[in-house]
Amino acid sequence: MSDPKIRNMDEFASVSGISRPTLSKFFNDPDSVRKSTRERIEEALEKFDYRPNLYAMNQNRRLTKTIGIVVPNLTDPFFAKIARHIEDHVIAAGYRPVLLGSNGTPAQELENLNNLRLLKPAGTLLAPLGRVSETPQIREFCNEVPTVLFDANLENTGEAFIGSDNQQSVTTIVEYLCRTGDAPAFFEMKTPTNPNAVKRRNAYISSMERLGHRPELIQVDGDGWDFEEIGFREGTRLLSGPRPATNTILCSNDRLAIGLLSAAYQLGLRVGLGDGCALRVAGHDDHPFSRYTCPTLTTVSQDYTAIARTSAETLVARIEGNALADSRRDILFDGQLVMRGSA
């Protein structure tokens, strides 16, 4: 018969001959014990096939080594990519990441935060849904748990916000489009889901006016996070009727642009530069799929690496008691123009 399974740390301490306090110290921080002790514990773990119950450990510890990471939607490659970068930095700092997706709904976003409460996390990195977020409840969570926001901002919430400088990035792509062809119209949802969309609209308007062009907003119906479907449906309607005065369309995000590109293809409109092209299309974000559209999508990138690194470093500094500014901080990174075939 096989040996009975070890059920808890007390039983593991008994069979391994290593004291319970030493084991607790090791599981909290392996580097906090001597190398010889660490090697004994690791050998015992392998020999007895024991894995500690991290949830139970957290309930008995004032400060855990868990960091929650909450993003709007794990199926979106944009958030999957930035979350992966954040996970790497969290692990390198000696913490355990717990990644949760909100599935685009405020109820799930709050459920994720409530579940994290049970784990007693050392801190949380949160990319909020934005307009539909239950901000008072999120702010209450942030008052209990050190939290850094990234990607989308909620005013006066959390220790800091780390994201992209939408004014700079939109100005960069508007200037490029005006320099290389017709001034762009701005394609967006009437009721933006993400607060970044409002900032991009305002940046578009100010950039166009500064360059001496009249802003043209194409505000379409749609709600939620099905941006490609909205871009395709409303793009088909737009391109099937009287065309905009300009042949250049700047979309609020790459996912809307991907839908618009598909609509143009279905209608037989060639998108890009050069003879025979009826339309130029550009986006924002450098979504992982934007380099594989047909034609490939001109866009402006977000600095995934810098946002992920700075978000993790800012939170860890707060957790470990390193000095931060007394007031909440916003740290913004410039975007980079990515010129491809669509514009």
mmCIF file of C-alpha atoms in Angstrom:
data_model
loop_
_atom_site.group_PDB
_atom_site.id
_atom_site.type_symbol
_atom_site.label_atom_id
_atom_site.label_comp_id
_atom_site.label_asym_id
_atom_site.label_seq_id
_atom_site.Cartn_x
_atom_site.Cartn_y
_atom_site.Cartn_z
ATOM 1 C CA MET A 1 0.000 0.000 0.000
ATOM 2 C CA SER A 2 1.156 3.539 -0.685
ATOM 3 C CA ASP A 3 1.951 5.864 2.200
ATOM 4 C CA PRO A 4 -1.002 7.937 3.428
ATOM 5 C CA LYS A 5 -1.132 11.432 1.953
ATOM 6 C CA ILE A 6 0.175 14.211 4.170
ATOM 7 C CA ARG A 7 -2.711 16.546 4.880
ATOM 8 C CA ASN A 8 -1.122 19.582 6.522
ATOM 9 C CA MET A 9 2.128 21.232 7.517
ATOM 10 C CA ASP A 10 2.099 19.761 11.027
ATOM 11 C CA GLU A 11 2.135 16.248 9.570
ATOM 12 C CA PHE A 12 4.867 17.257 7.119
ATOM 13 C CA ALA A 13 6.948 18.676 9.989
ATOM 14 C CA SER A 14 6.538 15.406 11.873
ATOM 15 C CA VAL A 15 7.658 13.108 9.045
ATOM 16 C CA SER A 16 10.428 15.398 7.781
ATOM 17 C CA GLY A 17 11.926 16.206 11.167
ATOM 18 C CA ILE A 18 11.943 19.934 10.347
ATOM 19 C CA SER A 19 10.314 22.321 12.805
ATOM 20 C CA ARG A 20 6.997 23.940 11.965
ATOM 21 C CA PRO A 21 8.371 27.538 12.359
ATOM 22 C CA THR A 22 11.255 26.761 9.997
ATOM 23 C CA LEU A 23 8.853 25.364 7.408
ATOM 24 C CA SER A 24 6.622 28.425 7.686
ATOM 25 C CA LYS A 25 9.634 30.664 7.210
ATOM 26 C CA PHE A 26 10.688 28.686 4.121
ATOM 27 C CA PHE A 27 7.250 28.747 2.488
ATOM 28 C CA ASN A 28 7.003 32.484 3.088
ATOM 29 C CA ASP A 29 10.461 33.134 1.617
ATOM 30 C CA PRO A 30 12.786 30.245 0.631
ATOM 31 C CA ASP A 31 15.830 32.529 0.754
ATOM 32 C CA SER A 32 15.156 33.357 4.422
ATOM 33 C CA VAL A 33 16.526 29.988 5.585
ATOM 34 C CA ARG A 34 20.069 28.631 5.321
ATOM 35 C CA LYS A 35 21.017 26.855 2.114
ATOM 36 C CA SER A 36 21.477 23.507 3.885
ATOM 37 C CA THR A 37 18.039 23.837 5.499
ATOM 38 C CA ARG A 38 16.467 24.803 2.188
ATOM 39 C CA GLU A 39 17.970 21.744 0.528
ATOM 40 C CA ARG A 40 16.632 19.473 3.323
ATOM 41 C CA ILE A 41 13.151 20.913 2.921
ATOM 42 C CA GLU A 42 13.206 20.585 -0.864
ATOM 43 C CA GLU A 43 14.334 16.958 -0.587
ATOM 44 C CA ALA A 44 11.545 16.251 1.888
ATOM 45 C CA LEU A 45 8.962 17.905 -0.346
ATOM 46 C CA GLU A 46 9.970 15.635 -3.207
ATOM 47 C CA LYS A 47 10.205 12.529 -1.039
ATOM 48 C CA PHE A 48 6.800 12.934 0.621
ATOM 49 C CA ASP A 49 5.106 14.595 -2.385
ATOM 50 C CA TYR A 50 3.761 17.395 -0.203
ATOM 51 C CA ARG A 51 2.407 20.702 -1.484
ATOM 52 C CA PRO A 52 1.261 23.262 1.095
ATOM 53 C CA ASN A 53 -2.251 24.677 1.046
ATOM 54 C CA LEU A 54 -1.455 28.275 0.124
ATOM 55 C CA TYR A 55 -4.982 29.408 0.892
ATOM 56 C CA ALA A 56 -4.814 28.055 4.443
ATOM 57 C CA MET A 57 -1.372 29.584 4.914
ATOM 58 C CA ASN A 58 -2.672 32.954 3.807
ATOM 59 C CA GLN A 59 -5.471 32.894 6.360
ATOM 60 C CA ASN A 60 -2.916 32.666 9.150
ATOM 61 C CA ARG A 61 -0.586 35.321 7.787
ATOM 62 C CA ARG A 62 -0.986 39.071 8.016
ATOM 63 C CA LEU A 63 0.997 39.684 4.818
ATOM 64 C CA THR A 64 0.983 37.071 2.080
ATOM 65 C CA LYS A 65 3.202 36.660 -0.959
ATOM 66 C CA THR A 66 0.202 36.649 -3.306
ATOM 67 C CA ILE A 67 -0.416 39.454 -5.803
ATOM 68 C CA GLY A 68 -3.726 39.569 -7.650
ATOM 69 C CA ILE A 69 -3.800 40.578 -11.318
ATOM 70 C CA VAL A 70 -7.243 41.483 -12.675
ATOM 71 C CA VAL A 71 -7.848 42.291 -16.359
ATOM 72 C CA PRO A 72 -11.080 42.989 -18.272
ATOM 73 C CA ASN A 73 -10.955 39.893 -20.468
ATOM 74 C CA LEU A 74 -8.451 37.044 -20.556
ATOM 75 C CA THR A 75 -9.531 36.020 -24.070
ATOM 76 C CA ASP A 76 -8.303 39.340 -25.498
ATOM 77 C CA PRO A 77 -4.694 38.845 -26.689
ATOM 78 C CA PHE A 78 -3.919 42.459 -25.722
ATOM 79 C CA PHE A 79 -4.643 41.787 -22.046
ATOM 80 C CA ALA A 80 -3.181 38.284 -22.188
ATOM 81 C CA LYS A 81 0.098 39.741 -23.449
ATOM 82 C CA ILE A 82 0.399 42.524 -20.888
ATOM 83 C CA ALA A 83 -0.709 40.178 -18.072
ATOM 84 C CA ARG A 84 2.002 37.718 -19.056
ATOM 85 C CA HIS A 85 4.631 40.454 -18.788
ATOM 86 C CA ILE A 86 3.275 41.498 -15.389
ATOM 87 C CA GLU A 87 3.308 37.902 -14.140
ATOM 88 C CA ASP A 88 6.997 37.624 -15.059
ATOM 89 C CA HIS A 89 7.868 40.729 -13.030
ATOM 90 C CA VAL A 90 5.745 39.649 -10.056
ATOM 91 C CA ILE A 91 7.456 36.242 -9.947
ATOM 92 C CA ALA A 92 10.906 37.811 -10.309
ATOM 93 C CA ALA A 93 10.131 39.996 -7.287
ATOM 94 C CA GLY A 94 9.427 36.898 -5.191
ATOM 95 C CA TYR A 95 5.618 36.961 -5.227
ATOM 96 C CA ARG A 96 2.946 34.559 -6.501
ATOM 97 C CA PRO A 97 0.582 35.964 -9.144
ATOM 98 C CA VAL A 98 -3.105 35.081 -9.248
ATOM 99 C CA LEU A 99 -4.574 36.079 -12.635
ATOM 100 C CA LEU A 100 -8.314 36.746 -12.980
ATOM 101 C CA GLY A 101 -10.450 37.959 -15.891
ATOM 102 C CA SER A 102 -13.589 40.072 -15.487
ATOM 103 C CA ASN A 103 -15.238 38.854 -18.725
ATOM 104 C CA GLY A 104 -16.247 42.425 -19.538
ATOM 105 C CA THR A 105 -18.858 42.600 -16.761
ATOM 106 C CA PRO A 106 -18.838 44.767 -13.601
ATOM 107 C CA ALA A 107 -20.378 41.938 -11.560
ATOM 108 C CA GLN A 108 -17.451 39.631 -12.378
ATOM 109 C CA GLU A 109 -14.977 42.439 -11.719
ATOM 110 C CA LEU A 110 -16.337 42.844 -8.179
ATOM 111 C CA GLU A 111 -16.482 39.058 -7.715
ATOM 112 C CA ASN A 112 -12.794 38.875 -8.609
ATOM 113 C CA LEU A 113 -11.938 41.481 -5.987
ATOM 114 C CA ASN A 114 -14.056 39.716 -3.370
ATOM 115 C CA ASN A 115 -12.297 36.431 -4.131
ATOM 116 C CA LEU A 116 -8.947 38.152 -3.746
ATOM 117 C CA ARG A 117 -10.030 39.435 -0.334
ATOM 118 C CA LEU A 118 -10.321 35.810 0.790
ATOM 119 C CA LEU A 119 -6.710 35.212 -0.252
ATOM 120 C CA LYS A 120 -5.488 38.236 1.732
ATOM 121 C CA PRO A 121 -3.207 39.389 -1.090
ATOM 122 C CA ALA A 122 -0.148 41.505 -0.444
ATOM 123 C CA GLY A 123 -1.423 43.743 -3.246
ATOM 124 C CA THR A 124 -3.356 43.879 -6.499
ATOM 125 C CA LEU A 125 -2.688 45.065 -10.040
ATOM 126 C CA LEU A 126 -6.002 46.050 -11.612
ATOM 127 C CA ALA A 127 -6.951 46.974 -15.179
ATOM 128 C CA PRO A 128 -10.532 48.147 -14.556
ATOM 129 C CA LEU A 129 -13.348 47.890 -17.066
ATOM 130 C CA GLY A 130 -13.764 51.653 -16.944
ATOM 131 C CA ARG A 131 -17.128 53.312 -17.554
ATOM 132 C CA VAL A 132 -19.197 50.362 -16.302
ATOM 133 C CA SER A 133 -16.977 49.634 -13.282
ATOM 134 C CA GLU A 134 -18.580 49.959 -9.859
ATOM 135 C CA THR A 135 -16.099 52.625 -8.826
ATOM 136 C CA PRO A 136 -17.215 53.126 -5.182
ATOM 137 C CA GLN A 137 -16.835 49.389 -4.449
ATOM 138 C CA ILE A 138 -13.488 49.266 -6.252
ATOM 139 C CA ARG A 139 -12.293 52.291 -4.304
ATOM 140 C CA GLU A 140 -13.314 50.544 -1.070
ATOM 141 C CA PHE A 141 -11.223 47.514 -2.071
ATOM 142 C CA CYS A 142 -8.254 49.765 -2.871
ATOM 143 C CA ASN A 143 -8.509 51.317 0.581
ATOM 144 C CA GLU A 144 -8.154 47.822 2.088
ATOM 145 C CA VAL A 145 -5.545 46.313 -0.273
ATOM 146 C CA PRO A 146 -2.585 48.126 -1.872
ATOM 147 C CA THR A 147 -3.642 48.441 -5.507
ATOM 148 C CA VAL A 148 -2.031 49.859 -8.622
ATOM 149 C CA LEU A 149 -4.199 50.484 -11.691
ATOM 150 C CA PHE A 150 -2.892 49.934 -15.218
ATOM 151 C CA ASP A 151 -4.223 50.369 -18.771
ATOM 152 C CA ALA A 152 -7.420 52.206 -17.712
ATOM 153 C CA ASN A 153 -7.707 54.827 -14.991
ATOM 154 C CA LEU A 154 -10.347 55.462 -12.328
ATOM 155 C CA GLU A 155 -9.879 58.853 -10.720
ATOM 156 C CA ASN A 156 -8.720 58.936 -7.092
ATOM 157 C CA THR A 157 -8.545 55.141 -6.916
ATOM 158 C CA GLY A 158 -5.530 53.052 -5.958
ATOM 159 C CA GLU A 159 -1.929 53.930 -5.194
ATOM 160 C CA ALA A 160 -1.029 54.867 -8.771
ATOM 161 C CA PHE A 161 -2.027 54.558 -12.406
ATOM 162 C CA ILE A 162 0.397 53.234 -15.033
ATOM 163 C CA GLY A 163 -0.580 53.547 -18.673
ATOM 164 C CA SER A 164 -0.109 55.161 -22.058
ATOM 165 C CA ASP A 165 -0.010 58.869 -22.836
ATOM 166 C CA ASN A 166 -3.023 58.994 -25.137
ATOM 167 C CA GLN A 167 -2.496 62.678 -25.950
ATOM 168 C CA GLN A 168 1.016 61.975 -27.222
ATOM 169 C CA SER A 169 0.170 58.764 -29.078
ATOM 170 C CA VAL A 170 -2.919 60.091 -30.856
ATOM 171 C CA THR A 171 -1.124 63.321 -31.772
ATOM 172 C CA THR A 172 1.672 61.216 -33.296
ATOM 173 C CA ILE A 173 -0.612 59.198 -35.559
ATOM 174 C CA VAL A 174 -2.840 62.151 -36.520
ATOM 175 C CA GLU A 175 0.229 64.122 -37.601
ATOM 176 C CA TYR A 176 1.466 61.152 -39.643
ATOM 177 C CA LEU A 177 -1.883 60.625 -41.388
ATOM 178 C CA CYS A 178 -2.241 64.332 -42.195
ATOM 179 C CA ARG A 179 1.330 64.426 -43.502
ATOM 180 C CA THR A 180 0.871 61.462 -45.825
ATOM 181 C CA GLY A 181 -2.682 61.938 -47.158
ATOM 182 C CA ASP A 182 -6.153 63.166 -46.286
ATOM 183 C CA ALA A 183 -6.747 64.273 -42.701
ATOM 184 C CA PRO A 184 -8.496 61.450 -40.824
ATOM 185 C CA ALA A 185 -12.019 61.094 -39.499
ATOM 186 C CA PHE A 186 -12.263 59.455 -36.067
ATOM 187 C CA PHE A 187 -14.260 56.198 -35.849
ATOM 188 C CA GLU A 188 -15.503 55.417 -32.335
ATOM 189 C CA MET A 189 -18.449 54.133 -30.304
ATOM 190 C CA LYS A 190 -20.982 56.734 -29.145
ATOM 191 C CA THR A 191 -20.673 55.443 -25.609
ATOM 192 C CA PRO A 192 -17.075 54.312 -25.119
ATOM 193 C CA THR A 193 -16.543 51.353 -22.799
ATOM 194 C CA ASN A 194 -12.984 52.226 -21.825
ATOM 195 C CA PRO A 195 -11.934 55.651 -20.444
ATOM 196 C CA ASN A 196 -8.951 55.621 -22.803
ATOM 197 C CA ALA A 197 -11.398 56.078 -25.698
ATOM 198 C CA VAL A 198 -12.583 59.442 -24.350
ATOM 199 C CA LYS A 199 -8.994 60.622 -23.950
ATOM 200 C CA ARG A 200 -8.229 59.547 -27.524
ATOM 201 C CA ARG A 201 -11.256 61.401 -28.889
ATOM 202 C CA ASN A 202 -10.208 64.582 -27.107
ATOM 203 C CA ALA A 203 -6.625 64.170 -28.296
ATOM 204 C CA TYR A 204 -7.850 63.687 -31.878
ATOM 205 C CA ILE A 205 -9.953 66.855 -31.742
ATOM 206 C CA SER A 206 -7.169 68.990 -30.284
ATOM 207 C CA SER A 207 -4.605 67.628 -32.746
ATOM 208 C CA MET A 208 -6.804 68.263 -35.776
ATOM 209 C CA GLU A 209 -7.608 71.799 -34.653
ATOM 210 C CA ARG A 210 -3.951 72.571 -33.993
ATOM 211 C CA LEU A 211 -3.097 71.377 -37.524
ATOM 212 C CA GLY A 212 -5.840 73.553 -39.027
ATOM 213 C CA HIS A 213 -8.261 70.730 -39.927
ATOM 214 C CA ARG A 214 -11.904 70.314 -38.983
ATOM 215 C CA PRO A 215 -12.414 67.250 -36.745
ATOM 216 C CA GLU A 216 -14.896 64.696 -38.107
ATOM 217 C CA LEU A 217 -16.275 62.236 -35.554
ATOM 218 C CA ILE A 218 -17.920 59.027 -36.782
ATOM 219 C CA GLN A 219 -19.744 57.857 -33.667
ATOM 220 C CA VAL A 220 -21.422 54.476 -34.097
ATOM 221 C CA ASP A 221 -23.855 52.392 -32.090
ATOM 222 C CA GLY A 222 -22.493 49.622 -29.917
ATOM 223 C CA ASP A 223 -21.806 48.729 -26.315
ATOM 224 C CA GLY A 224 -19.590 46.257 -24.506
ATOM 225 C CA TRP A 225 -16.354 44.601 -25.574
ATOM 226 C CA ASP A 226 -17.255 43.019 -28.954
ATOM 227 C CA PHE A 227 -15.267 45.662 -30.787
ATOM 228 C CA GLU A 228 -14.586 43.655 -33.952
ATOM 229 C CA GLU A 229 -18.297 42.932 -34.415
ATOM 230 C CA ILE A 230 -19.154 46.599 -33.860
ATOM 231 C CA GLY A 231 -16.432 47.710 -36.271
ATOM 232 C CA PHE A 232 -17.624 45.271 -38.939
ATOM 233 C CA ARG A 233 -21.345 46.011 -38.557
ATOM 234 C CA GLU A 234 -21.074 49.781 -38.333
ATOM 235 C CA GLY A 235 -18.226 49.908 -40.837
ATOM 236 C CA THR A 236 -20.416 48.082 -43.367
ATOM 237 C CA ARG A 237 -23.169 50.627 -42.792
ATOM 238 C CA LEU A 238 -20.753 53.547 -43.100
ATOM 239 C CA LEU A 239 -19.038 52.341 -46.278
ATOM 240 C CA SER A 240 -22.279 51.238 -47.955
ATOM 241 C CA GLY A 241 -23.788 54.709 -47.813
ATOM 242 C CA PRO A 242 -22.487 58.180 -48.606
ATOM 243 C CA ARG A 243 -18.768 58.100 -47.861
ATOM 244 C CA PRO A 244 -17.080 60.458 -45.400
ATOM 245 C CA ALA A 245 -15.468 63.519 -46.940
ATOM 246 C CA THR A 246 -12.063 61.991 -46.219
ATOM 247 C CA ASN A 247 -10.664 58.660 -47.409
ATOM 248 C CA THR A 248 -8.718 58.199 -44.136
ATOM 249 C CA ILE A 249 -10.259 56.718 -40.976
ATOM 250 C CA LEU A 250 -8.514 56.581 -37.619
ATOM 251 C CA CYS A 251 -10.185 54.088 -35.274
ATOM 252 C CA SER A 252 -10.260 54.529 -31.516
ATOM 253 C CA ASN A 253 -8.643 51.094 -31.082
ATOM 254 C CA ASP A 254 -7.208 48.332 -33.238
ATOM 255 C CA ARG A 255 -10.094 45.948 -32.621
ATOM 256 C CA LEU A 256 -12.583 48.406 -34.144
ATOM 257 C CA ALA A 257 -10.139 48.850 -37.030
ATOM 258 C CA ILE A 258 -9.940 45.079 -37.588
ATOM 259 C CA GLY A 259 -13.731 44.972 -37.965
ATOM 260 C CA LEU A 260 -13.662 47.956 -40.313
ATOM 261 C CA LEU A 261 -10.998 46.309 -42.479
ATOM 262 C CA SER A 262 -13.197 43.230 -42.788
ATOM 263 C CA ALA A 263 -16.182 45.380 -43.786
ATOM 264 C CA ALA A 264 -14.127 47.098 -46.489
ATOM 265 C CA TYR A 265 -12.993 43.730 -47.858
ATOM 266 C CA GLN A 266 -16.569 42.408 -48.008
ATOM 267 C CA LEU A 267 -17.602 45.526 -49.941
ATOM 268 C CA GLY A 268 -14.731 45.156 -52.397
ATOM 269 C CA LEU A 269 -12.896 48.281 -51.253
ATOM 270 C CA ARG A 270 -9.123 48.173 -51.405
ATOM 271 C CA VAL A 271 -7.450 49.575 -48.277
ATOM 272 C CA GLY A 272 -3.924 50.952 -48.233
ATOM 273 C CA LEU A 273 -1.583 53.234 -50.108
ATOM 274 C CA GLY A 274 -1.106 53.633 -53.833
ATOM 275 C CA ASP A 275 -3.163 53.339 -56.993
ATOM 276 C CA GLY A 276 -6.508 51.594 -56.704
ATOM 277 C CA CYS A 277 -6.856 52.099 -52.947
ATOM 278 C CA ALA A 278 -10.147 53.659 -51.865
ATOM 279 C CA LEU A 279 -9.471 53.951 -48.178
ATOM 280 C CA ARG A 280 -6.783 54.296 -45.519
ATOM 281 C CA VAL A 281 -7.424 52.803 -42.068
ATOM 282 C CA ALA A 282 -5.383 53.179 -38.881
ATOM 283 C CA GLY A 283 -5.858 52.142 -35.265
ATOM 284 C CA HIS A 284 -4.371 52.437 -31.813
ATOM 285 C CA ASP A 285 -2.695 49.937 -29.404
ATOM 286 C CA ASP A 286 -0.653 47.642 -31.696
ATOM 287 C CA HIS A 287 -2.942 44.770 -30.775
ATOM 288 C CA PRO A 288 -1.176 41.409 -31.306
ATOM 289 C CA PHE A 289 -3.448 40.655 -34.283
ATOM 290 C CA SER A 290 -2.841 43.987 -36.030
ATOM 291 C CA ARG A 291 0.299 42.731 -37.775
ATOM 292 C CA TYR A 292 -1.660 39.855 -39.363
ATOM 293 C CA THR A 293 -4.630 41.707 -40.861
ATOM 294 C CA CYS A 294 -4.947 42.189 -44.609
ATOM 295 C CA PRO A 295 -3.541 44.686 -45.231
ATOM 296 C CA THR A 296 -1.478 44.871 -42.053
ATOM 297 C CA LEU A 297 -2.724 47.636 -39.763
ATOM 298 C CA THR A 298 -0.970 50.957 -39.275
ATOM 299 C CA THR A 299 -1.280 51.849 -35.607
ATOM 300 C CA VAL A 300 0.454 53.365 -32.613
ATOM 301 C CA SER A 301 1.838 50.980 -30.034
ATOM 302 C CA GLN A 302 1.546 50.909 -26.283
ATOM 303 C CA ASP A 303 4.767 50.131 -24.420
ATOM 304 C CA TYR A 304 3.668 46.785 -22.935
ATOM 305 C CA THR A 305 7.042 46.099 -21.375
ATOM 306 C CA ALA A 306 7.403 49.433 -19.597
ATOM 307 C CA ILE A 307 3.794 49.458 -18.366
ATOM 308 C CA ALA A 308 4.085 45.913 -16.993
ATOM 309 C CA ARG A 309 7.467 46.483 -15.343
ATOM 310 C CA THR A 310 6.538 49.818 -13.775
ATOM 311 C CA SER A 311 3.155 48.551 -12.549
ATOM 312 C CA ALA A 312 4.783 45.610 -10.770
ATOM 313 C CA GLU A 313 7.677 47.654 -9.387
ATOM 314 C CA THR A 314 5.361 50.379 -8.082
ATOM 315 C CA LEU A 315 3.153 47.881 -6.282
ATOM 316 C CA VAL A 316 6.047 45.908 -4.798
ATOM 317 C CA ALA A 317 7.610 49.145 -3.532
ATOM 318 C CA ARG A 318 4.350 49.980 -1.782
ATOM 319 C CA ILE A 319 4.018 46.485 -0.307
ATOM 320 C CA GLU A 320 7.567 46.421 0.999
ATOM 321 C CA GLY A 321 7.300 49.852 2.553
ATOM 322 C CA ASN A 322 9.587 51.749 0.227
ATOM 323 C CA ALA A 323 8.810 55.426 0.002
ATOM 324 C CA LEU A 324 6.208 56.561 -2.501
ATOM 325 C CA ALA A 325 4.857 60.032 -3.092
ATOM 326 C CA ASP A 326 2.217 61.106 -0.580
ATOM 327 C CA SER A 327 -0.314 61.681 -3.360
ATOM 328 C CA ARG A 328 -1.520 59.254 -5.994
ATOM 329 C CA ARG A 329 0.747 59.123 -9.047
ATOM 330 C CA ASP A 330 0.044 58.815 -12.767
ATOM 331 C CA ILE A 331 2.933 57.396 -14.815
ATOM 332 C CA LEU A 332 2.415 57.573 -18.573
ATOM 333 C CA PHE A 333 4.518 56.148 -21.397
ATOM 334 C CA ASP A 334 4.766 57.403 -24.969
ATOM 335 C CA GLY A 335 3.407 55.348 -27.849
ATOM 336 C CA GLN A 336 5.375 54.578 -30.993
ATOM 337 C CA LEU A 337 4.083 54.915 -34.550
ATOM 338 C CA VAL A 338 3.916 51.569 -36.363
ATOM 339 C CA MET A 339 3.605 52.071 -40.131
ATOM 340 C CA ARG A 340 2.104 49.168 -42.027
ATOM 341 C CA GLY A 341 0.142 48.560 -45.197
ATOM 342 C CA SER A 342 -3.293 49.959 -44.293
ATOM 343 C CA ALA A 343 -2.199 53.602 -44.170
#
